[in-house]
PDB file of C-alpha atoms and ligand atoms in Angstrom:
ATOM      1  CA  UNK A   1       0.000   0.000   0.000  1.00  0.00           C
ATOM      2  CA  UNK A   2       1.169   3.495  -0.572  1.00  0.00           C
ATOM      3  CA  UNK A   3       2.043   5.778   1.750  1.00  0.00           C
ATOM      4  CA  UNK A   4       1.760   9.767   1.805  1.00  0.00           C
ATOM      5  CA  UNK A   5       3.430  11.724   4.695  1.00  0.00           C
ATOM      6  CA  UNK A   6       1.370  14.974   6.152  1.00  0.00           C
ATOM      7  CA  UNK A   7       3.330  17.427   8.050  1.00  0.00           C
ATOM      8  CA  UNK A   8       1.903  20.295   9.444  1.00  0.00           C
ATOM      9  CA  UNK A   9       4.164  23.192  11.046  1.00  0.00           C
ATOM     10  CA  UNK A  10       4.429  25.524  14.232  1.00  0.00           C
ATOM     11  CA  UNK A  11       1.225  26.635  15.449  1.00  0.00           C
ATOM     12  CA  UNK A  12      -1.189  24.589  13.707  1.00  0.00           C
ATOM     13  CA  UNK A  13      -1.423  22.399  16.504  1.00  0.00           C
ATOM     14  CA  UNK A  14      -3.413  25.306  18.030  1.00  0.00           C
ATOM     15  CA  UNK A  15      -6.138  24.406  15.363  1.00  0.00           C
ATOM     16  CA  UNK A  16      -9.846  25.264  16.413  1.00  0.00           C
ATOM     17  CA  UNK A  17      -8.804  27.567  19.196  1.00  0.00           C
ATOM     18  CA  UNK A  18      -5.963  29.512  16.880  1.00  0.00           C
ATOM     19  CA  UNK A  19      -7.841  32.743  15.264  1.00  0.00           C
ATOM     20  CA  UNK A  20     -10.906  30.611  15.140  1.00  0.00           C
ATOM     21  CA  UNK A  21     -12.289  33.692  12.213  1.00  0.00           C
ATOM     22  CA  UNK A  22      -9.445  32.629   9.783  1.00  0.00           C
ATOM     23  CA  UNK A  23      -8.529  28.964  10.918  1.00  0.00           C
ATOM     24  CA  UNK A  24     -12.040  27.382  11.399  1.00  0.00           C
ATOM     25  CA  UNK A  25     -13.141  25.974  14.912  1.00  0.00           C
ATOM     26  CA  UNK A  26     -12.208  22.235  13.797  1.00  0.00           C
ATOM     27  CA  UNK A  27      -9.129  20.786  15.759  1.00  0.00           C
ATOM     28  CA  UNK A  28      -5.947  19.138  14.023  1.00  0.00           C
ATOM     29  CA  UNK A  29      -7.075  15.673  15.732  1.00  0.00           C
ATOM     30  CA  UNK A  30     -10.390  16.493  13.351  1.00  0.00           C
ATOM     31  CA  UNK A  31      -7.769  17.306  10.652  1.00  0.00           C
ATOM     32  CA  UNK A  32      -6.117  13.758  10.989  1.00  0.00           C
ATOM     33  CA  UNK A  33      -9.814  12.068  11.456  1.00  0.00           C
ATOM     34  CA  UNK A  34     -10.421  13.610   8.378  1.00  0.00           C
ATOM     35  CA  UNK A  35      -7.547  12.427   6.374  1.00  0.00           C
ATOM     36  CA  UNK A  36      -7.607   8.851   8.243  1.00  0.00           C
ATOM     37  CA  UNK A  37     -11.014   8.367   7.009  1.00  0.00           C
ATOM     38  CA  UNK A  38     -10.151   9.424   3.264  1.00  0.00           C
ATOM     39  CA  UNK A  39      -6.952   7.840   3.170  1.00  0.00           C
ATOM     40  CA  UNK A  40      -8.727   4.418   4.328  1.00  0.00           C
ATOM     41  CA  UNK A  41     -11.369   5.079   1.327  1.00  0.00           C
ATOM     42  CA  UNK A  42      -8.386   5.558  -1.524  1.00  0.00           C
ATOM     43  CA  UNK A  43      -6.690   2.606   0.245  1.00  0.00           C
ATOM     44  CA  UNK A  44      -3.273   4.742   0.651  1.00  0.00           C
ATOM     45  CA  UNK A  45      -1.965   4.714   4.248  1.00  0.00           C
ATOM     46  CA  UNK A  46      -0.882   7.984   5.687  1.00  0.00           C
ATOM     47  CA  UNK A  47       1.670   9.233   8.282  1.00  0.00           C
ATOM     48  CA  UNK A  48       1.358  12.102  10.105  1.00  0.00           C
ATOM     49  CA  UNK A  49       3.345  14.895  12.054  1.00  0.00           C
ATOM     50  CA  UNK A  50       3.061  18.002  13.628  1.00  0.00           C
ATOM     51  CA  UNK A  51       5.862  19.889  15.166  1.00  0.00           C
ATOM     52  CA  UNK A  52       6.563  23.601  15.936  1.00  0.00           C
ATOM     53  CA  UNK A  53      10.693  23.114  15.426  1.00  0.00           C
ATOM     54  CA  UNK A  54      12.043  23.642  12.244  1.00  0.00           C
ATOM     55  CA  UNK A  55      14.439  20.521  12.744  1.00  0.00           C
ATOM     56  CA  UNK A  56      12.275  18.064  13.829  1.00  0.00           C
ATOM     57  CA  UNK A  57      10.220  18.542  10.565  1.00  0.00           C
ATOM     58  CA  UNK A  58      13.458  18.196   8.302  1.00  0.00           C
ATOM     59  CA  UNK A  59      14.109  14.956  10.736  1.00  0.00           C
ATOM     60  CA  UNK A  60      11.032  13.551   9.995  1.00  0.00           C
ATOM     61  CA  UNK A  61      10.919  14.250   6.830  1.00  0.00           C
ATOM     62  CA  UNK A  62      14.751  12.918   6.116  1.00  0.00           C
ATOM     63  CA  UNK A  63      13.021   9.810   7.721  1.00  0.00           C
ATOM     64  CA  UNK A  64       9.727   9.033   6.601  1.00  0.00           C
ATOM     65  CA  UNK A  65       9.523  10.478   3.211  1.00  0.00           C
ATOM     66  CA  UNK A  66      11.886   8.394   0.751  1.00  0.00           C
ATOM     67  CA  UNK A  67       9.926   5.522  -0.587  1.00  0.00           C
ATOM     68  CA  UNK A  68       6.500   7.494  -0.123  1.00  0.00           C
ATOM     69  CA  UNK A  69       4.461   8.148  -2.733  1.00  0.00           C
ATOM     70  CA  UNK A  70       4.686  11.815  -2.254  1.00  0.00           C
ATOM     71  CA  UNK A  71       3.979  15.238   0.687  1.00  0.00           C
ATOM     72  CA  UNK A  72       1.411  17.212   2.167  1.00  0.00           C
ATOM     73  CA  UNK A  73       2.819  19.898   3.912  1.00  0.00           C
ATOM     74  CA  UNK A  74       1.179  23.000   5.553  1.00  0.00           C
ATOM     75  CA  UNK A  75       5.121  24.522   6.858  1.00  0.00           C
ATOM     76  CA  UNK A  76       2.903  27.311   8.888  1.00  0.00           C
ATOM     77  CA  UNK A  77       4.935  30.398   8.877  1.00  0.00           C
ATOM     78  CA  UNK A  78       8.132  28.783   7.721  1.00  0.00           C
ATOM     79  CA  UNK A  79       6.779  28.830   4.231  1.00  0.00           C
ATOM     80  CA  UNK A  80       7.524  32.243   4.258  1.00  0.00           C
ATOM     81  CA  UNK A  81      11.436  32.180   5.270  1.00  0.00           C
ATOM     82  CA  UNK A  82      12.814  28.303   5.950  1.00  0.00           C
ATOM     83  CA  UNK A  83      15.510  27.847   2.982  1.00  0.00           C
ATOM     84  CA  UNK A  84      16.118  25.042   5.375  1.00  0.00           C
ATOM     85  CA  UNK A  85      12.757  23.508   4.707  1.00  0.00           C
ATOM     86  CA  UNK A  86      12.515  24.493   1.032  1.00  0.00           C
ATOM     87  CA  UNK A  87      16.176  22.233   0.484  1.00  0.00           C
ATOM     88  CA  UNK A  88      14.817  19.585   2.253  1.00  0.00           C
ATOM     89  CA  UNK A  89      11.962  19.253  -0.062  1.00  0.00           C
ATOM     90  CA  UNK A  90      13.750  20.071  -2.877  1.00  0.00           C
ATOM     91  CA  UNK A  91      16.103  16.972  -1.752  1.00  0.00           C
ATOM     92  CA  UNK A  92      13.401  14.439  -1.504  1.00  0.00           C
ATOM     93  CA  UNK A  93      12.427  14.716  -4.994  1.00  0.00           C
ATOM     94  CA  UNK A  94       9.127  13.343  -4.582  1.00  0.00           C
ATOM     95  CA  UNK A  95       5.629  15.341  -5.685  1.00  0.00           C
ATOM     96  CA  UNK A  96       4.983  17.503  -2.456  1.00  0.00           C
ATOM     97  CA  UNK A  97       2.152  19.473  -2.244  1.00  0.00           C
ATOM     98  CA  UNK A  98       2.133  22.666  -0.206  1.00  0.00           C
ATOM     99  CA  UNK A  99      -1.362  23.447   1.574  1.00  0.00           C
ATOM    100  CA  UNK A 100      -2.917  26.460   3.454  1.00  0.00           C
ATOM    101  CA  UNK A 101      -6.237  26.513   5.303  1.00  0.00           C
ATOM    102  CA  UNK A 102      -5.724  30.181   4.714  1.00  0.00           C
ATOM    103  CA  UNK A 103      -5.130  32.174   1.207  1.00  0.00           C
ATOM    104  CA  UNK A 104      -2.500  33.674   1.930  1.00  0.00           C
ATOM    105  CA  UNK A 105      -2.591  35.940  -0.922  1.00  0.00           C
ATOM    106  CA  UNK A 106      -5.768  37.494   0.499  1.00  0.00           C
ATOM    107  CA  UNK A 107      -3.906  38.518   3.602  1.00  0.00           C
ATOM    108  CA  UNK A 108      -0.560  39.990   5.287  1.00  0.00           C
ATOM    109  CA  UNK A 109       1.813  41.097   2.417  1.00  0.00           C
ATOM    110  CA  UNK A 110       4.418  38.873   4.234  1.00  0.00           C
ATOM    111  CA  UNK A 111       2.535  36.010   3.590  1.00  0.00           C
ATOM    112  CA  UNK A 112       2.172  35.787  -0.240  1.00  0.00           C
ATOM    113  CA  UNK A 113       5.741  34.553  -0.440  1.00  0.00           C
ATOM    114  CA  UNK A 114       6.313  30.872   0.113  1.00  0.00           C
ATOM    115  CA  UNK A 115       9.330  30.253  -0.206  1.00  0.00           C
ATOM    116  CA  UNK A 116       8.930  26.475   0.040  1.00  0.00           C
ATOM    117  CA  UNK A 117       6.471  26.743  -2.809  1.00  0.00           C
ATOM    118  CA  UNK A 118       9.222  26.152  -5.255  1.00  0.00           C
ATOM    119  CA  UNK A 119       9.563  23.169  -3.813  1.00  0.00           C
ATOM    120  CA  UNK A 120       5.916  21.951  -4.795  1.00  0.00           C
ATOM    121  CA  UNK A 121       4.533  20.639  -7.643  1.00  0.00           C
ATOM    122  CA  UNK A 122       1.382  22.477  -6.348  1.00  0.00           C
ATOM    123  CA  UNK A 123      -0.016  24.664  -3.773  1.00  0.00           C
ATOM    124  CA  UNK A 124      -3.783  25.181  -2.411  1.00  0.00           C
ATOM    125  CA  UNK A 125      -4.695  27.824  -0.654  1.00  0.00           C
ATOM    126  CA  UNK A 126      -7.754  29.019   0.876  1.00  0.00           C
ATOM    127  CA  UNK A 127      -9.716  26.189   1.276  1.00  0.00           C
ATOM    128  CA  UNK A 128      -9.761  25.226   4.947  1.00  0.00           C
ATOM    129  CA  UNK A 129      -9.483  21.353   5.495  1.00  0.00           C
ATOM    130  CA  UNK A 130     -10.722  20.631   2.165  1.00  0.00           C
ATOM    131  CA  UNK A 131      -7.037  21.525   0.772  1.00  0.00           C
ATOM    132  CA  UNK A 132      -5.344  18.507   2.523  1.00  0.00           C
ATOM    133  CA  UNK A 133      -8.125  16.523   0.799  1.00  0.00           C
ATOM    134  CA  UNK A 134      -7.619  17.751  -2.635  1.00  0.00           C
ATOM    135  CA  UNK A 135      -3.766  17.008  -2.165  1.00  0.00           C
ATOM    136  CA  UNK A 136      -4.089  13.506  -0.842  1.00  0.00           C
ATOM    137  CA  UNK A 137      -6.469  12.725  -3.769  1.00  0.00           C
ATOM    138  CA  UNK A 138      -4.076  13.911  -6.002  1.00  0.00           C
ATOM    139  CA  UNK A 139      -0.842  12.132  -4.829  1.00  0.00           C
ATOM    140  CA  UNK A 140      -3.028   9.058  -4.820  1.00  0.00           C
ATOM    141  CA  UNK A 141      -3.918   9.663  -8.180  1.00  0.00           C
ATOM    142  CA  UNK A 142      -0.453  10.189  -9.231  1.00  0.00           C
ATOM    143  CA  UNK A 143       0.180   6.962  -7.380  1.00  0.00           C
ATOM    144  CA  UNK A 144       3.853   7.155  -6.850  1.00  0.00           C
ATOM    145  CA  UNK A 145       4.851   8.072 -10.142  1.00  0.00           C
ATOM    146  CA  UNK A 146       7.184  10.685 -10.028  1.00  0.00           C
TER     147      UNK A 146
HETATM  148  C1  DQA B 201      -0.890  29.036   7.164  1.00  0.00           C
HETATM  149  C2  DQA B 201      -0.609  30.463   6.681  1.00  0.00           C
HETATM  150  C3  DQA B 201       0.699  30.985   7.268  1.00  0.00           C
HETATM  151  O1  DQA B 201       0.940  32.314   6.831  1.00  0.00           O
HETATM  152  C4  DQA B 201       0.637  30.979   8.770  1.00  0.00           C
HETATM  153  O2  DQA B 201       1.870  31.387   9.310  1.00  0.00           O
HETATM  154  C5  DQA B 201       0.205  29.675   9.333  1.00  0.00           C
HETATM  155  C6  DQA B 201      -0.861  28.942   8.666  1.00  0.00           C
HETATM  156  C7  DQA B 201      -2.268  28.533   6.684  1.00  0.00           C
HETATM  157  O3  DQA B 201      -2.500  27.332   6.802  1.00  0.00           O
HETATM  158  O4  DQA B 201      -3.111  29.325   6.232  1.00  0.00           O
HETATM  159  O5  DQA B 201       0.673  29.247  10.375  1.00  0.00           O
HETATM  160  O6  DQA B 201       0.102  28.181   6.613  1.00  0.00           O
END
């Protein structure tokens, strides 16, 4: 079976009580429900990881990513500054898809540059948990072909 690795970044653990007006009121355990359930349906098996540290991500990643079928990650803020993150991606070389519940076009001027974007086949932004859905569709589409 196929595996897909979700990572979400520094603060989204907060999810449901962070800026509930922008974020939505649904947790990140509803988040992982969520994706459970659909990965269970498409018959792809998913791993998933939250951290707020910038190292532990590009440890995990390092880890768990070769051999997967592809990435979901929402990096939080370091999409807008972690050259770190954005050559760890880069290294995998595996389809990653970057995600924000947020568009953060629509917001911040800050925000509108990711710089792990470049990293991505794709980005979504905007549409809440339905983003992460989208994404793990699409990697299972792609079905490890990369
Ligand atoms: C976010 C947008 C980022 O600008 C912010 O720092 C986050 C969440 C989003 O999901 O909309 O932490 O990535």
């Amino acid at each position: 079976m196929s595996k897909i690795v979700v990572v979400n970044g520094p603060n989204l653990n907060l999810l449901g009580k962070r800026e509930p007006e922008i974020y939505g009121t649904r947790s990140l355990a509803d988040l992982n429900d969520m994706l459970r359930a659909r990965a269970a349906e498409l018959r792809v098996q998913v791993s998933l990881f939250q951290s707020n540290s910038e190292g532990e991500i590009i440890d995990f990643l390092q880890k768990e990513a070769p051999g997967s079928a592809g990435v979901i990650i929402n990096p939080g803020a370091f999409s807008h500054y972690s050259l770190a993150l954005y050559d760890c991606l880069q290294a995998l070389a595996l389809p990653v898809v970057e995600v924000h519940l947020s568009n953060i076009h629509a917001r911040e001027k800050f925000r509108s540059k990711s710089v792990t974007a470049r990293a991505a086949r794709g980005v979504i932004t905007g549409l809440g948990f339905d983003g992460y859905k989208l994404a793990l569709e699409y990697l299972t589409e792609q079905g490890g072909k990369h």
